[in-house]
Coordinates of C-alpha atoms in Angstrom, one line a residue:
M1 CA -19.7 -23.5 -32.6
V2 CA -16.3 -21.9 -32.4
L3 CA -13.4 -23.9 -30.9
K4 CA -10.6 -21.9 -29.4
V5 CA -7.2 -23.6 -29.1
F6 CA -4.6 -21.7 -26.9
F7 CA -1.3 -22.9 -28.1
P8 CA 2.1 -21.9 -26.5
S9 CA 4.4 -20.2 -28.9
C10 CA 7.4 -22.0 -27.4
C11 CA 6.1 -25.3 -28.7
S12 CA 5.9 -24.2 -32.4
S13 CA 9.2 -26.0 -33.2
A14 CA 8.6 -29.1 -31.0
D15 CA 8.9 -32.6 -32.4
S16 CA 5.8 -34.5 -33.3
G17 CA 3.8 -35.9 -30.5
I18 CA 0.6 -35.5 -28.5
L19 CA -0.8 -32.3 -26.9
I20 CA -1.3 -32.2 -23.2
G21 CA -3.5 -29.5 -21.6
R22 CA -6.9 -28.8 -20.1
W23 CA -10.3 -28.8 -21.8
I24 CA -12.6 -26.1 -20.6
S25 CA -16.1 -27.2 -21.8
E26 CA -17.9 -24.1 -20.5
Q27 CA -15.9 -21.9 -23.0
N28 CA -15.4 -24.6 -25.6
S29 CA -11.7 -24.0 -25.3
A30 CA -8.6 -26.1 -25.2
V31 CA -5.5 -24.8 -23.3
V32 CA -2.3 -26.6 -24.5
L33 CA 0.4 -26.8 -21.9
A34 CA 3.1 -29.1 -23.4
V35 CA 3.9 -31.6 -26.2
V36 CA 4.9 -35.2 -25.4
H37 CA 7.3 -36.5 -28.0
F38 CA 7.6 -39.9 -29.5
P39 CA 8.4 -42.6 -28.5
F40 CA 6.2 -43.1 -25.4
I41 CA 4.1 -45.7 -23.7
P42 CA 0.4 -44.6 -23.4
V43 CA 0.1 -46.2 -20.0
Q44 CA 3.0 -44.2 -18.6
V45 CA 1.6 -41.0 -20.1
K46 CA -1.8 -41.7 -18.4
Q47 CA 0.0 -42.5 -15.1
Y48 CA 2.1 -39.3 -15.3
L49 CA -1.0 -37.2 -16.1
G50 CA -2.8 -38.7 -13.1
E51 CA 0.1 -37.7 -10.8
V52 CA 0.1 -34.2 -12.2
Q53 CA -3.7 -33.9 -11.8
H54 CA -3.4 -35.1 -8.2
V55 CA -0.8 -32.4 -7.3
T56 CA -2.1 -29.5 -9.3
K57 CA -5.9 -30.2 -9.0
V58 CA -6.2 -29.4 -12.7
S59 CA -7.9 -31.8 -15.0
V60 CA -4.9 -32.3 -17.3
S61 CA -5.5 -34.7 -20.2
V62 CA -4.4 -35.6 -23.8
L63 CA -6.2 -33.1 -26.1
G64 CA -4.9 -34.3 -29.5
S65 CA -1.9 -34.7 -31.7
W66 CA 0.8 -32.5 -33.0
S67 CA 2.6 -33.1 -36.3
N68 CA 5.8 -31.3 -37.4
S69 CA 6.5 -32.5 -40.9
K70 CA 10.0 -30.8 -40.8
Q71 CA 11.2 -33.6 -38.5
E72 CA 8.9 -36.4 -39.4
K73 CA 8.5 -37.3 -43.1
E74 CA 6.8 -40.7 -42.8
E75 CA 3.6 -41.2 -44.7
S76 CA 2.0 -43.3 -42.0
L77 CA 2.5 -40.6 -39.3
S78 CA -0.9 -39.0 -39.9
E79 CA -2.7 -42.3 -39.6
F80 CA -0.8 -43.1 -36.5
L81 CA -1.8 -39.8 -34.9
E82 CA -5.4 -40.4 -35.7
D83 CA -5.2 -43.8 -34.1
L84 CA -4.0 -42.2 -30.9
G85 CA -7.5 -40.8 -30.5
T86 CA -8.9 -44.2 -29.8
I87 CA -6.3 -44.8 -27.0
F88 CA -6.7 -41.6 -25.1
C89 CA -10.4 -41.1 -25.9
H90 CA -10.9 -37.3 -25.8
E91 CA -13.7 -35.6 -27.5
P92 CA -13.1 -33.6 -29.6
W93 CA -9.7 -34.9 -30.7
I94 CA -7.6 -32.0 -31.9
Q95 CA -5.1 -32.4 -34.8
I96 CA -2.6 -29.7 -35.4
S97 CA 0.0 -30.1 -38.2
K98 CA 2.8 -27.8 -39.3
E99 CA 4.2 -28.1 -42.8
G100 CA 7.8 -27.2 -43.0
D101 CA 8.6 -23.6 -42.3
S102 CA 5.1 -22.4 -43.1
K103 CA 3.4 -20.0 -40.8
F104 CA 0.0 -21.4 -41.6
W105 CA -0.9 -24.6 -39.8
S106 CA -3.6 -27.1 -40.4
C107 CA -6.0 -27.7 -37.6
S108 CA -9.0 -30.0 -37.5
T109 CA -11.1 -32.0 -35.0
L110 CA -12.3 -35.6 -34.9
Q111 CA -15.5 -36.7 -33.1
K112 CA -15.8 -40.4 -33.5
H113 CA -18.5 -41.0 -30.9
F114 CA -21.0 -38.7 -32.6
K115 CA -23.0 -40.0 -35.6
N116 CA -23.4 -36.5 -37.2
P117 CA -20.3 -34.6 -36.2
Q118 CA -20.5 -30.9 -36.8
Q119 CA -17.8 -29.0 -38.5
E120 CA -16.4 -26.5 -36.0
E121 CA -14.7 -23.2 -36.8
I122 CA -11.3 -23.2 -35.1
I123 CA -9.4 -20.2 -33.8
L124 CA -5.8 -20.8 -33.0
V125 CA -4.6 -18.4 -30.2
Y126 CA -0.8 -18.2 -29.6
Y127 CA 0.3 -17.2 -26.1
D128 CA 3.6 -16.7 -24.3
Q129 CA 3.5 -19.5 -21.7
R130 CA 6.2 -18.0 -19.4
K131 CA 4.5 -14.6 -19.2
V132 CA 1.1 -16.1 -18.6
M133 CA 2.4 -18.4 -15.9
L134 CA 4.3 -15.7 -14.0
S135 CA 1.6 -13.0 -14.3
H136 CA -1.3 -12.3 -12.0
L137 CA -4.5 -11.2 -13.6
H138 CA -6.2 -8.2 -12.0
P139 CA -9.8 -7.9 -13.1
P140 CA -11.3 -4.3 -13.2
L141 CA -12.4 -3.0 -9.8
D142 CA -15.7 -1.8 -11.3
S143 CA -16.2 -4.8 -13.5
A144 CA -19.9 -5.6 -14.1
G145 CA -21.9 -7.6 -16.6
Q146 CA -20.0 -8.6 -19.7
R147 CA -16.7 -7.3 -18.4
A148 CA -16.9 -9.5 -15.3
E149 CA -17.7 -12.6 -17.5
D150 CA -14.7 -11.8 -19.8
A151 CA -12.5 -11.4 -16.7
S152 CA -13.6 -14.8 -15.3
K153 CA -12.9 -16.5 -18.7
L154 CA -9.4 -15.0 -18.8
S155 CA -8.8 -16.0 -15.2
A156 CA -9.5 -19.6 -16.1
I157 CA -6.8 -19.5 -18.7
F158 CA -4.3 -17.8 -16.4
D159 CA -5.2 -20.1 -13.5
T160 CA -4.7 -23.2 -15.6
V161 CA -1.2 -22.3 -16.7
A162 CA -0.2 -21.0 -13.3
R163 CA -1.3 -24.1 -11.4
S164 CA 0.4 -26.4 -13.8
R165 CA 3.9 -25.4 -12.6
V166 CA 4.7 -29.1 -11.7
L167 CA 4.2 -30.1 -15.3
F168 CA 7.0 -27.8 -16.4
M169 CA 9.6 -29.5 -14.1
T170 CA 10.1 -32.2 -16.7
D171 CA 11.5 -31.5 -20.2
R172 CA 12.8 -33.4 -23.2
Y173 CA 16.3 -33.6 -21.8
D174 CA 15.4 -35.5 -18.7
E175 CA 16.3 -39.2 -18.4
G176 CA 12.8 -40.6 -18.2
P177 CA 10.2 -42.3 -20.3
I178 CA 8.3 -39.0 -21.0
K179 CA 9.9 -36.2 -23.0
L180 CA 8.1 -32.8 -22.9
T181 CA 8.5 -29.5 -24.6
H182 CA 7.3 -26.3 -22.8
W183 CA 8.6 -22.9 -21.9
Q184 CA 11.5 -24.2 -19.8
S185 CA 12.7 -26.6 -22.5
D186 CA 15.6 -24.3 -23.5
G187 CA 17.0 -24.2 -20.0
M188 CA 15.6 -24.5 -16.5
E189 CA 15.3 -21.1 -14.8
A190 CA 17.3 -21.8 -11.7
S191 CA 20.3 -20.3 -9.9
I192 CA 22.6 -21.9 -7.3
I193 CA 22.8 -18.5 -5.5
V194 CA 19.0 -18.2 -5.3
E195 CA 18.7 -21.8 -4.0
L196 CA 21.4 -21.1 -1.3
M197 CA 19.6 -17.9 -0.3
K198 CA 16.3 -19.8 0.1
Q199 CA 18.0 -22.4 2.3
A200 CA 19.7 -19.7 4.4
S201 CA 16.6 -17.6 4.8
V202 CA 14.8 -20.3 6.9
P203 CA 17.1 -20.2 10.0
A204 CA 17.5 -16.4 9.6
C205 CA 13.7 -16.0 9.6
M206 CA 13.4 -18.3 12.6
L207 CA 15.9 -16.2 14.6
L208 CA 14.3 -12.9 13.5
T209 CA 10.9 -14.3 14.5
F210 CA 12.1 -15.2 18.0
L211 CA 13.7 -11.8 18.5
L212 CA 10.6 -10.0 17.3
S213 CA 8.3 -12.1 19.5
L214 CA 10.5 -11.2 22.5
L215 CA 10.5 -7.5 21.6
S216 CA 6.7 -7.5 21.0
G217 CA 6.2 -9.3 24.3
I218 CA 8.1 -6.5 26.0
C219 CA 6.0 -3.9 24.2
R220 CA 2.8 -5.6 25.4
S221 CA 4.0 -5.9 29.0
R222 CA 2.3 -4.0 31.8
V223 CA 5.4 -1.8 32.3
L224 CA 4.4 0.3 29.3
K225 CA 0.8 0.6 30.5
F226 CA 1.7 2.9 33.4
W227 CA 0.9 6.5 33.0
P228 CA 4.2 8.2 31.9
L229 CA 5.2 5.5 29.5
S230 CA 1.7 4.9 28.1
F231 CA 1.3 8.7 27.5
L232 CA 4.6 9.0 25.6
W233 CA 3.9 5.8 23.6
S234 CA 0.5 7.1 22.5
K235 CA 1.6 10.7 21.8
L236 CA 5.1 10.6 20.3
S237 CA 5.0 9.8 16.5
T238 CA 8.4 8.1 16.8
C239 CA 6.8 5.4 19.0
E240 CA 4.0 5.0 16.6
Q241 CA 6.4 4.6 13.7
L242 CA 8.5 2.0 15.6
G243 CA 5.4 0.0 16.4
H244 CA 4.4 0.2 12.7
R245 CA 7.8 -1.1 11.6
L246 CA 7.7 -3.8 14.2
Q247 CA 4.5 -5.1 12.7
H248 CA 6.1 -5.0 9.2
L249 CA 9.0 -7.1 10.5
Q250 CA 6.7 -9.6 12.0
V251 CA 4.9 -9.9 8.6
I252 CA 8.2 -10.4 6.7
S253 CA 9.7 -12.9 9.1
S254 CA 6.6 -15.0 9.4
N255 CA 7.0 -18.7 8.6
K256 CA 3.5 -18.8 7.3
K257 CA 3.4 -19.2 3.5
A258 CA 1.4 -16.6 1.5
Q259 CA -2.0 -18.0 0.6
N260 CA -2.5 -15.9 -2.6
Q261 CA -0.7 -13.5 -4.9
N262 CA -1.9 -10.4 -3.0
Q263 CA -0.3 -11.6 0.3
L264 CA 2.9 -12.4 -1.6
M265 CA 3.0 -9.0 -3.2
R266 CA 2.3 -7.3 0.2
K267 CA 5.2 -9.1 1.8
A268 CA 7.5 -8.1 -1.1
N269 CA 6.3 -4.5 -1.0
I270 CA 6.9 -4.3 2.8
F271 CA 10.4 -5.9 2.4
V272 CA 11.5 -3.5 -0.3
S273 CA 10.0 -0.5 1.5
L274 CA 11.8 -1.4 4.7
L275 CA 15.1 -2.0 2.8
I276 CA 15.0 1.3 1.0
D277 CA 14.0 3.1 4.2
V278 CA 16.9 1.6 6.1
A279 CA 19.3 2.4 3.2
L280 CA 18.2 6.1 3.1
G281 CA 18.5 6.2 6.9
I282 CA 22.1 4.9 6.8
L283 CA 22.9 7.5 4.0
L284 CA 21.5 10.3 6.2
M285 CA 23.5 9.0 9.2
S286 CA 26.7 8.9 7.2
W287 CA 26.1 12.5 6.0
L288 CA 25.4 13.8 9.5
Y289 CA 28.6 12.3 11.1
R290 CA 30.9 13.7 8.4
K291 CA 32.7 17.1 8.9
N292 CA 31.2 17.6 12.4
R293 CA 27.8 18.5 11.0
I294 CA 26.2 17.4 14.3
G295 CA 28.3 20.1 16.2
H296 CA 27.4 22.8 13.6
L297 CA 23.7 21.8 13.9
A298 CA 23.9 22.1 17.7
D299 CA 25.6 25.5 17.5
T300 CA 22.9 26.7 15.1
L301 CA 20.0 25.4 17.1
I302 CA 20.3 27.7 20.2
P303 CA 20.6 31.0 18.1
V304 CA 17.6 30.0 16.1
A305 CA 15.5 29.3 19.2
D306 CA 16.6 32.7 20.7
H307 CA 15.6 34.4 17.4
V308 CA 12.2 32.8 17.5
A309 CA 11.7 33.9 21.1
E310 CA 12.7 37.5 20.2
E311 CA 10.3 37.6 17.3
L312 CA 7.5 36.3 19.6
Q313 CA 8.4 39.1 22.1
D314 CA 8.2 41.7 19.4
L315 CA 4.9 40.3 18.3
L316 CA 3.5 40.5 21.8
Q317 CA 4.7 44.0 22.3
W318 CA 2.9 44.9 19.1
L319 CA -0.3 43.3 20.3
M320 CA 0.0 45.2 23.6
G321 CA -0.1 48.5 21.8
A322 CA -2.6 49.3 19.0
P323 CA -2.2 46.5 16.4
A324 CA -3.2 47.6 13.0
G325 CA -4.9 50.7 14.5
L326 CA -7.4 48.6 16.4
K327 CA -8.8 49.9 19.8
M328 CA -8.2 47.1 22.4
N329 CA -9.3 46.7 26.0
R330 CA -6.1 48.0 27.6
A331 CA -6.5 46.2 31.0
L332 CA -7.1 42.8 29.4
D333 CA -4.5 43.4 26.7
Q334 CA -1.8 44.2 29.3
V335 CA -2.7 41.1 31.4
L336 CA -2.6 38.7 28.4
G337 CA 0.6 40.3 27.1
R338 CA 2.5 40.1 30.3
F339 CA 1.3 36.5 30.9
F340 CA 2.6 35.4 27.5
L341 CA 5.9 37.3 27.9
Y342 CA 6.5 35.5 31.2
H343 CA 6.1 32.2 29.4
I344 CA 8.6 33.2 26.8
H345 CA 11.1 34.1 29.5
L346 CA 10.6 30.7 31.1
W347 CA 11.1 29.1 27.7
I348 CA 14.4 30.9 27.0
S349 CA 15.7 29.9 30.4
Y350 CA 14.8 26.3 29.7
I351 CA 16.6 26.3 26.3
H352 CA 19.7 27.8 27.7
L353 CA 19.7 25.3 30.6
L354 CA 19.7 22.5 28.0
S355 CA 22.3 24.1 25.7
P356 CA 25.4 22.2 27.1
F357 CA 23.6 18.9 26.4
I358 CA 22.2 19.7 22.9
E359 CA 25.2 18.3 21.0
M360 CA 25.2 15.1 22.9
I361 CA 21.5 14.6 22.5
L362 CA 21.7 15.2 18.7
W363 CA 24.6 12.8 18.5
Y364 CA 22.6 10.0 20.0
V365 CA 19.5 11.0 18.1
G366 CA 21.5 10.7 14.8
L367 CA 22.2 7.1 15.5
S368 CA 18.4 6.3 15.3
A369 CA 18.7 7.0 11.5
C370 CA 20.0 3.4 11.2
L371 CA 16.5 2.3 11.9
G372 CA 15.2 4.0 8.8
L373 CA 14.6 7.4 7.3
T374 CA 11.0 7.4 8.5
V375 CA 12.1 7.0 12.1
A376 CA 14.5 9.9 11.8
L377 CA 11.8 12.0 10.2
C378 CA 9.4 11.1 13.1
I379 CA 12.1 12.1 15.6
L380 CA 12.5 15.4 13.7
S381 CA 8.7 16.0 14.0
D382 CA 8.8 15.3 17.7
I383 CA 11.8 17.7 18.2
I384 CA 9.8 20.4 16.4
A385 CA 6.9 19.7 18.6
L386 CA 9.1 20.0 21.7
L387 CA 10.8 23.2 20.5
T388 CA 7.5 24.9 19.7
F389 CA 5.8 23.7 22.8
H390 CA 5.5 27.3 24.1
I391 CA 3.6 28.2 20.9
Y392 CA 1.3 25.3 21.5
C393 CA 0.7 26.5 25.1
F394 CA -0.1 30.0 23.8
Y395 CA -2.6 28.5 21.3
V396 CA -4.2 26.4 24.0
Y397 CA -4.6 29.4 26.3
G398 CA -6.0 31.6 23.6
A399 CA -8.3 28.9 22.3
R400 CA -9.7 28.1 25.7
L401 CA -10.3 31.8 26.6
Y402 CA -11.9 32.4 23.2
C403 CA -14.1 29.3 23.4
L404 CA -15.3 30.3 26.9
K405 CA -16.4 33.7 25.7
I406 CA -18.1 32.3 22.5
Y407 CA -20.1 29.7 24.5
G408 CA -20.9 32.3 27.2
L409 CA -22.2 34.8 24.6
S410 CA -24.3 32.1 22.9
S411 CA -25.8 31.1 26.2
L412 CA -26.6 34.7 27.2
W413 CA -28.1 35.3 23.7
R414 CA -30.6 32.5 24.4
L415 CA -31.4 34.2 27.7
F416 CA -32.4 37.4 25.9
R417 CA -34.8 35.4 23.7
G418 CA -36.3 33.5 26.6
K419 CA -34.7 30.2 25.6
K420 CA -32.4 27.7 27.4
W421 CA -30.4 24.6 26.4
N422 CA -32.0 21.4 27.7
V423 CA -29.2 19.1 28.6
L424 CA -31.3 16.0 29.0
R425 CA -33.1 16.3 25.6
Q426 CA -30.2 18.0 23.8
R427 CA -32.4 20.8 22.4
V428 CA -33.4 24.4 23.0
D429 CA -36.6 24.9 25.0
S430 CA -38.5 28.0 26.1
C431 CA -37.9 29.3 29.6
S432 CA -39.2 32.3 31.7
Y433 CA -36.6 34.4 33.5
D434 CA -37.1 36.9 36.3
L435 CA -35.9 40.5 36.3
D436 CA -32.7 39.9 38.3
Q437 CA -31.6 37.2 36.0
L438 CA -32.2 39.3 32.9
F439 CA -30.3 42.2 34.5
I440 CA -27.2 40.1 35.4
G441 CA -27.3 38.4 32.0
T442 CA -27.3 41.8 30.3
L443 CA -24.3 43.0 32.3
L444 CA -22.4 39.8 31.6
F445 CA -23.3 39.8 27.9
T446 CA -22.0 43.4 27.6
I447 CA -18.8 42.6 29.4
L448 CA -18.0 39.5 27.3
L449 CA -19.0 41.3 24.0
F450 CA -16.6 44.2 24.6
L451 CA -13.8 41.9 25.7
L452 CA -14.3 39.6 22.7
P453 CA -12.2 41.6 20.1
T454 CA -9.1 41.5 22.3
T455 CA -9.4 37.8 23.0
A456 CA -10.2 37.0 19.4
L457 CA -7.1 38.9 18.2
Y458 CA -4.8 37.0 20.5
Y459 CA -6.5 33.7 19.5
L460 CA -6.2 34.5 15.8
V461 CA -2.5 35.3 16.0
F462 CA -1.6 32.2 18.0
T463 CA -3.8 30.0 15.9
L464 CA -1.9 31.2 12.7
L465 CA 1.4 30.3 14.5
R466 CA 0.1 27.0 15.5
L467 CA -1.2 26.2 12.0
L468 CA 2.3 27.0 10.6
V469 CA 3.9 24.4 12.9
V470 CA 1.1 21.9 12.1
I471 CA 1.8 22.4 8.3
V472 CA 5.5 21.8 8.8
Q473 CA 4.8 18.6 10.8
G474 CA 2.2 17.6 8.3
L475 CA 4.6 17.8 5.4
I476 CA 7.1 15.6 7.4
H477 CA 4.4 13.0 8.1
L478 CA 3.2 13.1 4.5
L479 CA 6.7 12.1 3.5
V480 CA 6.7 9.3 6.1
D481 CA 3.3 8.1 4.9
L482 CA 4.6 8.1 1.3
I483 CA 7.6 5.9 2.2
D484 CA 5.4 3.6 4.3
S485 CA 2.5 3.1 1.9
L486 CA 4.1 3.3 -1.5
P487 CA 4.2 -0.2 -3.1
L488 CA 7.8 0.1 -4.4
Y489 CA 8.3 -3.5 -5.4
S490 CA 5.1 -3.5 -7.4
L491 CA 6.1 -0.3 -9.2
I492 CA 9.6 -1.7 -9.9
L493 CA 7.9 -4.8 -11.2
R494 CA 5.5 -2.7 -13.4
L495 CA 8.5 -0.9 -14.8
C496 CA 10.8 -3.8 -15.5
R497 CA 8.4 -6.8 -16.0
S498 CA 5.0 -5.3 -16.7
Y499 CA 3.5 -8.6 -17.7
R500 CA 3.7 -9.8 -14.1
L501 CA 0.8 -7.4 -13.3
A502 CA -1.8 -8.0 -15.9
A503 CA -4.9 -6.0 -16.2
G504 CA -6.3 -7.9 -19.2
V505 CA -5.3 -9.2 -22.6
K506 CA -5.5 -8.0 -26.2
F507 CA -5.7 -10.2 -29.3
R508 CA -3.8 -9.2 -32.4
V509 CA -4.9 -10.8 -35.7
L510 CA -2.0 -12.4 -37.5
E511 CA -1.6 -12.9 -41.3
Q512 CA -4.4 -15.2 -42.7
Q513 CA -4.7 -17.7 -45.5
D514 CA -7.8 -19.2 -47.1
G515 CA -8.7 -22.6 -45.7
K516 CA -6.6 -22.2 -42.7
P517 CA -7.8 -21.4 -39.1
L518 CA -7.9 -17.9 -37.8
R519 CA -4.7 -17.0 -36.0
L520 CA -4.6 -14.7 -33.1
L521 CA -1.7 -13.6 -30.8
M522 CA -2.6 -13.0 -27.2
Q523 CA -0.7 -10.1 -25.6
I524 CA -0.9 -9.0 -21.9
N525 CA -2.1 -5.5 -21.0
P526 CA -0.1 -4.4 -17.9
L527 CA -1.8 -2.7 -15.0
S528 CA -1.5 1.1 -15.0
Y529 CA 0.8 2.8 -12.4
G530 CA -2.3 4.3 -10.7
G531 CA -3.9 0.9 -10.6
V532 CA -0.7 -0.6 -9.1
V533 CA -0.7 2.0 -6.3
Q534 CA -4.4 1.6 -5.7
T535 CA -4.2 -2.2 -5.6
Y536 CA -1.1 -2.7 -3.5
R537 CA -1.0 0.4 -1.3
L538 CA 0.2 -0.5 2.2
P539 CA -1.8 0.7 5.3
T540 CA -0.3 3.7 7.1
Y541 CA -0.6 5.1 10.6
S542 CA -1.1 8.8 10.1
C543 CA -0.3 11.2 13.0
Y544 CA -3.0 13.7 11.9
P545 CA -6.7 13.1 11.5
R546 CA -8.1 13.7 8.1
D547 CA -10.6 16.5 8.9
S548 CA -12.6 18.2 6.1
W549 CA -12.2 21.9 5.4
A550 CA -15.7 22.5 6.8
S551 CA -14.9 20.6 10.0
L552 CA -11.6 22.5 10.4
C553 CA -13.2 25.9 9.9
K554 CA -15.9 25.0 12.4
K555 CA -13.2 24.0 15.0
L556 CA -11.3 27.3 14.4
F557 CA -14.4 29.4 14.7
L558 CA -15.6 27.7 17.9
G559 CA -12.1 27.7 19.4
E560 CA -11.8 23.9 19.6
L561 CA -8.3 22.5 19.8
I562 CA -6.3 21.2 16.9
Y563 CA -4.4 18.4 18.5
P564 CA -0.8 18.0 17.3
W565 CA -0.7 14.2 17.7
K566 CA -3.0 11.3 16.7
H567 CA -5.5 10.1 19.2
K568 CA -5.0 6.5 20.3
G569 CA -6.8 4.0 18.1
E570 CA -7.1 6.1 15.0
K571 CA -5.8 4.2 12.0
Q572 CA -5.7 5.4 8.5
N573 CA -5.9 2.8 5.7

């Protein structure tokens, strides 16, 4: 059989001693975690390993001996290291020796309890202990068969090193009976600033949790369930985004510790996303309040609204004539045109009535940018929806009239064929009609058919205007979803410390020598950027349902409404 020994590269210059690690019998592999130096007392080593095993739940034991002839030049050292196998009783007992500065080490095994010990082929695998401990292995999403087995074997190696973090808290410089060499032997990775921030974060999180629980209690109160407030909360995208960010703050400030790596990464991604969102919002707010840009924006808003209303009036005057040379029903054309012109007149009066308060409203709306860029973008989307509300009304009127005629023509067409729609059974059944019914049906069908082109033209024009507004709002919400869902912390981690997000490993064959064990170097393959986004993408609350093109075309043909806001309860993951 082949024996695989995973040896940390940081221990290659350690003094002679014994190897501590975990034996994985299913894979016939030994994972070396640290080297215990001489002198030591075997009883104290066993007691220390028992404490580590109790804390980490990892079966840590003495795997063998390590000899570095550069520091130790005694002839009896090899015999002493072999005798240690009778004290710690591990089968097989692994012996690794380094001769001077040579890159080629000697590695052998002893099996004293077997009468006919088999000579095993040994593969020595070097690995970076720090990278393996800090990384998180992501097996392939579509792993099956052999790939799944390989992923589980690698997970056992990564899990052993990661769970043995307590073992790395003691090194050779500690004043204790046991001296260890591992990845932190050159200096403990700690910072006074980091420790102070950890201590200060506890009361800050408690205070933030209390404030958020109070705020969420107000949001869940019965006051917001009454009709005007519940309608605004469910329709305005700003309220949806504020509720979404409130949930993010509750996740970040929670005192509950993350159970696994995915929960920890989710918290970090939410925190970085929220931090960048607020920073961009403050930059936007500082830009708006410089050089009186709010006043310039308010002075520009009214002329733009007047210009849009004038263009709509010109469009309606064109439709009331002979648009594109089409022959329209003049009576219906005049009625619809005057009806919509009156609505435009009302809209212009409404805008000019609000004109003295526009600058004050924009000044207070600009302050909301401190809550984040996404909140400011959602407010912009709601402002666009309010400023184009007359276009939405035109679209609703045209769609309802067009839908009424389409369904009327389809019903009368079934009457000609002697059919009718069975409401109870939801199907078309045969039916016999008398002469009066057929005569009235023919008249109504003729009237609706000749009035359909005029209605369809108004419906088409206002639908195109409505789609233009929906596209603008859709682009704004696409940017909001991008900021909310993009795992920024994971992407930064992939860019700066790619080994933290491991998709697998690769083994590089090192220089070989006859009579020496095969040497491999284990390197971490980082997760791709697409895999990072797919794995750690945050859930979003989209304000537009994801309709397919076929469903959208069907709605447009039948005159069904395209709602500008998300229906309550629709959540996009």
